[in-house]
mmCIF file of C-alpha atoms in Angstrom:
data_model
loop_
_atom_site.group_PDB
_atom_site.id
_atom_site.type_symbol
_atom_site.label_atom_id
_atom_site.label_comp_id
_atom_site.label_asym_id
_atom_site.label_seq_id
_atom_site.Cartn_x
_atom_site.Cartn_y
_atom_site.Cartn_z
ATOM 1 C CA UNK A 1 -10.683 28.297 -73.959
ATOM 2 C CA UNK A 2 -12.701 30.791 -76.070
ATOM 3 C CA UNK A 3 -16.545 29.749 -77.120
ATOM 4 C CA UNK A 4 -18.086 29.143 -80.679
ATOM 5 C CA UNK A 5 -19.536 32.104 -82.086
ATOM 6 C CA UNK A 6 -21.935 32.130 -85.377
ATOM 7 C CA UNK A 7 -20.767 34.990 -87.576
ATOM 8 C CA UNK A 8 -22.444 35.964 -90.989
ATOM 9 C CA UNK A 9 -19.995 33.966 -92.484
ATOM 10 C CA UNK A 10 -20.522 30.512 -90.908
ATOM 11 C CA UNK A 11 -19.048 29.221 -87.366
ATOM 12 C CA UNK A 12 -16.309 30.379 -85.715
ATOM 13 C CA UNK A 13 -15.126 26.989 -83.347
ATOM 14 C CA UNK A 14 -12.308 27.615 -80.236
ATOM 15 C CA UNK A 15 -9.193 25.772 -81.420
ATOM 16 C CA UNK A 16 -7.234 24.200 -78.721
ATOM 17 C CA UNK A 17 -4.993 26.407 -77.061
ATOM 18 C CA UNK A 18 -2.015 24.121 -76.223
ATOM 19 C CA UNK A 19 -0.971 20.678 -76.086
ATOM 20 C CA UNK A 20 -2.011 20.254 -72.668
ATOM 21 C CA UNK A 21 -5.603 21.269 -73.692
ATOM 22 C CA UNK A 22 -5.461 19.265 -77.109
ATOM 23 C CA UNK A 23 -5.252 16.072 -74.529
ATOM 24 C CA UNK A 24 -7.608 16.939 -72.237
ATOM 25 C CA UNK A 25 -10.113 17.205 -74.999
ATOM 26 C CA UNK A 26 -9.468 14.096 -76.561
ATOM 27 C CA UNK A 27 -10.404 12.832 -73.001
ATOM 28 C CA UNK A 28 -13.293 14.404 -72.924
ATOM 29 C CA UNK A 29 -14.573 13.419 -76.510
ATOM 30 C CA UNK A 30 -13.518 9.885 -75.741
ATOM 31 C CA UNK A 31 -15.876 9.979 -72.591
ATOM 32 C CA UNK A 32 -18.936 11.754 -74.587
ATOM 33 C CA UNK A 33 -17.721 8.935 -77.579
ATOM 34 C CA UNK A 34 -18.350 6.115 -74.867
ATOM 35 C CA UNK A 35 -21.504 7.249 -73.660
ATOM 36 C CA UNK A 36 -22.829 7.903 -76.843
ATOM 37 C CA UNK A 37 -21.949 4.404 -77.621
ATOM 38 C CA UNK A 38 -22.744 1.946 -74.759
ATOM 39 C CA UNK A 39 -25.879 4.051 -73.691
ATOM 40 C CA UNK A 40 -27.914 3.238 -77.320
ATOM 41 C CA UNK A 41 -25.978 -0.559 -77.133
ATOM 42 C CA UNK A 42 -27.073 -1.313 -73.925
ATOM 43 C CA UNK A 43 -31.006 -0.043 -74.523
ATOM 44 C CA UNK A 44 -33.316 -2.468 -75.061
ATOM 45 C CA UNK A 45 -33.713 -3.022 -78.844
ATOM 46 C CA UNK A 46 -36.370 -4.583 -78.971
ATOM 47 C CA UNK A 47 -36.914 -3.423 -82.687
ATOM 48 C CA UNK A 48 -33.786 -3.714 -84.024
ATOM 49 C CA UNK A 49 -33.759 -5.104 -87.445
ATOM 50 C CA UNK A 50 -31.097 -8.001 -88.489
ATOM 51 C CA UNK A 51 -30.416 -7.542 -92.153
ATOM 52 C CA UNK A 52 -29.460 -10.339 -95.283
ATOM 53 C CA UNK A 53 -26.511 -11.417 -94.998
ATOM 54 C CA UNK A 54 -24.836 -11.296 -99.009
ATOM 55 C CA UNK A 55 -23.973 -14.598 -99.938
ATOM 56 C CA UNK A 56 -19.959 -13.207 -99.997
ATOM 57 C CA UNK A 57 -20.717 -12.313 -96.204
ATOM 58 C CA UNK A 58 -22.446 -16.068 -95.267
ATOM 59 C CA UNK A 59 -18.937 -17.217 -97.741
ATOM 60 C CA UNK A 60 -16.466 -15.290 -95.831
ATOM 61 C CA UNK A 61 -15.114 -17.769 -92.966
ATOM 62 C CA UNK A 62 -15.285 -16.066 -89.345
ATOM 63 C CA UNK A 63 -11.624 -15.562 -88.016
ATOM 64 C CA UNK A 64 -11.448 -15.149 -84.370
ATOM 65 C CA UNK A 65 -7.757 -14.214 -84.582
ATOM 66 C CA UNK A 66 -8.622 -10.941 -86.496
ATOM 67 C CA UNK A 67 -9.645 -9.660 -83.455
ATOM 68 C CA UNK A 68 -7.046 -8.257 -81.859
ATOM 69 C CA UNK A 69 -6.793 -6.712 -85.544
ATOM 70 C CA UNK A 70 -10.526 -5.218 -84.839
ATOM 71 C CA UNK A 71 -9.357 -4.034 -81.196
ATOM 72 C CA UNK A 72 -6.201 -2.490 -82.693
ATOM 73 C CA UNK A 73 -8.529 0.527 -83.922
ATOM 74 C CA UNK A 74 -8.262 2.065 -80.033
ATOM 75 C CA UNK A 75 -3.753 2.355 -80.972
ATOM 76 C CA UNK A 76 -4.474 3.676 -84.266
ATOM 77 C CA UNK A 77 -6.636 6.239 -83.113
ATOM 78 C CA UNK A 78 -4.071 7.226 -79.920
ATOM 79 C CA UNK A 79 -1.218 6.922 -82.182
ATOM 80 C CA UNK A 80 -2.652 9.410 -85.231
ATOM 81 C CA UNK A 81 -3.900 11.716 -82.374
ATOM 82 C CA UNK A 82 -0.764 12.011 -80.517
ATOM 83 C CA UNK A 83 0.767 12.877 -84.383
ATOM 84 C CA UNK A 84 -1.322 15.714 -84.502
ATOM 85 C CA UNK A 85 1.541 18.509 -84.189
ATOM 86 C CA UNK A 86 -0.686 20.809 -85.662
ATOM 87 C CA UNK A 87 -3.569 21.796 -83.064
ATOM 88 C CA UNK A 88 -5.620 23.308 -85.613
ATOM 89 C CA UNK A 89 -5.445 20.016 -87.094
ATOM 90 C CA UNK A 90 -6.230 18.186 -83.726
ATOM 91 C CA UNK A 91 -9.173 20.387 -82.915
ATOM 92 C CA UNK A 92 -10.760 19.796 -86.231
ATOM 93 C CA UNK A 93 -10.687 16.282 -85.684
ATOM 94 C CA UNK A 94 -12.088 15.849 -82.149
ATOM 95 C CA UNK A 95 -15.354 18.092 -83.339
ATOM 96 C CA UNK A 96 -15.491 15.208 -86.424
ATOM 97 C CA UNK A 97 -15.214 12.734 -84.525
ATOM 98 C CA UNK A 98 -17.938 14.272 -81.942
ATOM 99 C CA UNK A 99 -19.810 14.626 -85.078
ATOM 100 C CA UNK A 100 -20.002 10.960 -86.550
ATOM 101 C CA UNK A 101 -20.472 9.449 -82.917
ATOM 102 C CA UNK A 102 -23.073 12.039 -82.150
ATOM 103 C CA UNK A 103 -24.744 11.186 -85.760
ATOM 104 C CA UNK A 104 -24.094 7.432 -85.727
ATOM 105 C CA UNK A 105 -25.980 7.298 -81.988
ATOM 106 C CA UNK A 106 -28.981 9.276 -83.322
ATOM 107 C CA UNK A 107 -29.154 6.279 -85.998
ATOM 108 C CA UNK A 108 -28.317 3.436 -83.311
ATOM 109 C CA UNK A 109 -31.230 4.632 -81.542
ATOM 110 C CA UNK A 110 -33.805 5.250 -84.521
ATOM 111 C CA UNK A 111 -32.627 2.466 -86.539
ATOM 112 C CA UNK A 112 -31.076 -0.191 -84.605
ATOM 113 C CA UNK A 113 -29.363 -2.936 -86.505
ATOM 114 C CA UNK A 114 -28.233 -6.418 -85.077
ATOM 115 C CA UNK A 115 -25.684 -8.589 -86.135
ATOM 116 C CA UNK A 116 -26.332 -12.257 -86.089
ATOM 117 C CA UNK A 117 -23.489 -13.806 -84.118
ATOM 118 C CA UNK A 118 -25.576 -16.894 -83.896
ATOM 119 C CA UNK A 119 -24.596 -17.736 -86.958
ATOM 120 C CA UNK A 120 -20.673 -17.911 -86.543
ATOM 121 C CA UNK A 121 -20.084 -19.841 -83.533
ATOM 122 C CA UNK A 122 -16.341 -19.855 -82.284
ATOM 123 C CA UNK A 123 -14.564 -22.354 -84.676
ATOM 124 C CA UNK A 124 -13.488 -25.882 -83.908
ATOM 125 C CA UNK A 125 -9.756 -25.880 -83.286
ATOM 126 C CA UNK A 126 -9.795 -22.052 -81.489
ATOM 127 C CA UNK A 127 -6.556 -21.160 -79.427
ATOM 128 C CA UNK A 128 -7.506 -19.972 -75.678
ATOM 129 C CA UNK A 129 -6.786 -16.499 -76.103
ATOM 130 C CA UNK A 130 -8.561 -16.222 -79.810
ATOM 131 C CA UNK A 131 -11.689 -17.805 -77.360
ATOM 132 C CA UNK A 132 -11.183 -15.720 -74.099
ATOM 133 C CA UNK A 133 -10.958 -12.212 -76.886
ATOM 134 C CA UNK A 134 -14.168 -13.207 -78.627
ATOM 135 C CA UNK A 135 -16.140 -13.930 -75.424
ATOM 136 C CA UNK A 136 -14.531 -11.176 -74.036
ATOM 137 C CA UNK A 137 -15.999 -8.224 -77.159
ATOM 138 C CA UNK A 138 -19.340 -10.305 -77.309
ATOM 139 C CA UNK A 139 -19.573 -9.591 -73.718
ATOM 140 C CA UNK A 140 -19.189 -6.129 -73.748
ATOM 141 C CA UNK A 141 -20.493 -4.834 -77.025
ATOM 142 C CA UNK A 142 -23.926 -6.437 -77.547
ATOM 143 C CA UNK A 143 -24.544 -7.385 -81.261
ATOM 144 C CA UNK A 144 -26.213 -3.951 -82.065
ATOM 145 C CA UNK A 145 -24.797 -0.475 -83.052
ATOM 146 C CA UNK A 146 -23.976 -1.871 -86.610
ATOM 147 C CA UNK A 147 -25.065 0.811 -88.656
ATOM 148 C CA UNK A 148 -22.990 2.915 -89.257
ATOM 149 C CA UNK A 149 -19.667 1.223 -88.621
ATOM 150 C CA UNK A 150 -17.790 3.702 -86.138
ATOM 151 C CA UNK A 151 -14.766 1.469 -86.949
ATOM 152 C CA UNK A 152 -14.704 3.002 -90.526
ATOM 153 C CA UNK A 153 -15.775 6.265 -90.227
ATOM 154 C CA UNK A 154 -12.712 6.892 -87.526
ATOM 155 C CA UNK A 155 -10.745 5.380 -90.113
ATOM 156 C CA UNK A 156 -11.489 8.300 -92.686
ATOM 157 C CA UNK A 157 -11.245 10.856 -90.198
ATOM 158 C CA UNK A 158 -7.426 9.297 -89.161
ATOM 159 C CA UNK A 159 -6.606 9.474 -92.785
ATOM 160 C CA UNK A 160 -7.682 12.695 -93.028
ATOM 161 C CA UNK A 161 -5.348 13.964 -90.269
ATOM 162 C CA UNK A 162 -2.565 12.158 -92.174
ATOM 163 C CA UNK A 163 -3.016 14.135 -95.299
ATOM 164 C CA UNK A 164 -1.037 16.919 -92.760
ATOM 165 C CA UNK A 165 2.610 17.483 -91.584
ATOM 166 C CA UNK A 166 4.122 15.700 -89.824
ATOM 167 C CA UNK A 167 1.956 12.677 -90.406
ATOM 168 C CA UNK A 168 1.777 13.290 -94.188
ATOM 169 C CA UNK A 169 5.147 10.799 -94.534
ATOM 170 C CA UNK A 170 3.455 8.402 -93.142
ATOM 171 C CA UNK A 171 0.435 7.959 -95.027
ATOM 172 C CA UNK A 172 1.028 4.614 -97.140
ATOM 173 C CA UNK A 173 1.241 3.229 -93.649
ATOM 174 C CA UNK A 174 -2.093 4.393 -92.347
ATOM 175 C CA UNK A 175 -3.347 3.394 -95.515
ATOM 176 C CA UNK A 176 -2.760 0.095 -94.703
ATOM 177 C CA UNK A 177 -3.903 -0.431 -91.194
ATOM 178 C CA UNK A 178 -6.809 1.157 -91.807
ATOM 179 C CA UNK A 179 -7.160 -1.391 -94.258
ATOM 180 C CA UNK A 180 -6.871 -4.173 -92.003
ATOM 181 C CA UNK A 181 -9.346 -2.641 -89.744
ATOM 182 C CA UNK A 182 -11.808 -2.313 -91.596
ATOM 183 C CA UNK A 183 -11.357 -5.954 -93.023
ATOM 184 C CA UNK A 184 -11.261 -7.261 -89.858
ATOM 185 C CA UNK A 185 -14.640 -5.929 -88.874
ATOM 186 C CA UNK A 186 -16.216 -8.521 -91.610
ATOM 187 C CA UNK A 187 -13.559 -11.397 -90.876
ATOM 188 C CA UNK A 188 -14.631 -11.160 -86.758
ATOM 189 C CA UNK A 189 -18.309 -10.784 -87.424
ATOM 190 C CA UNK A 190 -18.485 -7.230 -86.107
ATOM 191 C CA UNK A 191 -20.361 -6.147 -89.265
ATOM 192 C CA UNK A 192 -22.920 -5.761 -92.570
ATOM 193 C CA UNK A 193 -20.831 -4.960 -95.701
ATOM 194 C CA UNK A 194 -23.623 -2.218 -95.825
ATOM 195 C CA UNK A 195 -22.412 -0.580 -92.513
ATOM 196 C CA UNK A 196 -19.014 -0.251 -94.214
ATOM 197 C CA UNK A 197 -20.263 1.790 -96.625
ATOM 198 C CA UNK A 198 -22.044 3.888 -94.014
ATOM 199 C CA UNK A 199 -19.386 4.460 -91.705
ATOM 200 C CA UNK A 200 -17.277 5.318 -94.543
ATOM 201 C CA UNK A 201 -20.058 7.956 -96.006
ATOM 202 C CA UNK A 202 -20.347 9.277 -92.111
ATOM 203 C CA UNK A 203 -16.544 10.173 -92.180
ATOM 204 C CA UNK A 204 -16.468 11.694 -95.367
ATOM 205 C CA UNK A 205 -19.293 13.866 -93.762
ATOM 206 C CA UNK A 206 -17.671 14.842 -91.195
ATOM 207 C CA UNK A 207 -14.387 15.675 -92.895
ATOM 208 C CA UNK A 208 -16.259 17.265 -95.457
ATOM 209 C CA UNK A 209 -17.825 19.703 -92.822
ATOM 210 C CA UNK A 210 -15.229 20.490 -90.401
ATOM 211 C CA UNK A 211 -12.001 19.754 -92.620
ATOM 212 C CA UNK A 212 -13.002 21.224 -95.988
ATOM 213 C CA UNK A 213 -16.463 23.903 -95.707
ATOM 214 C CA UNK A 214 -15.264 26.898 -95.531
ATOM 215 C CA UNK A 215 -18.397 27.879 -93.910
ATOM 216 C CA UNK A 216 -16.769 26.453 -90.422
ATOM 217 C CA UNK A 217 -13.778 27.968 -88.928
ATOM 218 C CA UNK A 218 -11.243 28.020 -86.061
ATOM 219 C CA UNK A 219 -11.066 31.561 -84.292
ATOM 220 C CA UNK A 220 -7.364 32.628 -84.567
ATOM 221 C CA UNK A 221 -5.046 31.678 -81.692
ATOM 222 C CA UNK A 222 -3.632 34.644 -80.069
#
């Protein structure tokens, strides 16, 4: 696979070569994605900072069942990347996403956030399964990491993809689960409404920079 090159022009990035090598990169970023994520969760924090709660947040009731809705983000993003027909389109999205997890762990680590579970206990009248999934997330992903939501800003960059053939069709579709995925992250007590906002402005960034500046480019296949 050829190497970035800076040209007068911008950056020149390697575009995946075939579909063999657009899958073993999305390995590979989802590796780097997981490191860059449970490495900054799993620091001590000790100061993180837990922010106001809105009165609409303390209002909205704490849904246990939305989180197989919250989990569901790991099929949307296989699904929309195994869409990708286009590997110019594929490659552009793997260095995004690298991008916003890269970005969004800088931030975990200089501004940690924490999210006060404390607050929303498991609710009277839980099913076993909504109880064994909420133990389950609270055991692995400690209650920091909020800002930026990561849910949202792979959201954007999955709707960005789908503004290409062949996913283009199925945009009012994305539309929607993306939606519900980023609703859910309130609705299971994942997140700030301001992180929302953040992980939204983090994807925009990183569609803006390696979907739309023309200032970054894919060297030609040959």
């Amino acid at each position: 696979m050829p190497t970035s090159r800076r040209t007068a022009a911008g950056l020149t990035l390697p575009v995946l070569p075939s579909v063999g090598w657009k899958y073993a990169a999305g390995v590979a970023v989802a590796l780097c994605a997981a490191v860059l994520y449970l490495v900054p969760n799993r620091l001590v924090v000790e100061h993180a900072v837990a922010l106001p709660l809105t009165s609409a947040e303390r209002l909205l009731p704490f849904w246990p069942w939305t989180g197989w809705i919250y989990n569901a983000i790991y099929l949307f993003l296989l699904v929309s990347f195994a869409g990708m027909r286009d590997l110019a389109v594929a490659s552009r999205f793997l260095y995004a996403c690298l991008f916003t997890q890269a970005v969004a762990a800088a931030v975990f680590v200089a501004y940690p956030t924490v999210y006060p579970r404390d607050l929303f206990p498991l609710p009277a009248g839980a099913g076993v399964g909504e109880a064994a999934l909420v133990e389950l997330v609270r055991g692995i992903d400690r209650p920091v990491n909020c800002f930026p939501s990561l849910h949202v800003s792979t959201c954007v960059l999955c709707l960005a993809a789908y503004a290409h053939e062949p996913l283009r069709r199925y945009q009012p579709v994305a539309l929607a689960v993306a939606l519900l995925l980023v609703a859910s992250t309130l609705t299971f007590k994942q997140h700030y409404a301001i992180d929302l906002a953040g992980g939204a402005a983090l994807g925009l960034a990183g569609y803006g920079i390696f979907f739309r500046w023309s200032r970054i480019r894919l060297a030609e296949r040959r």
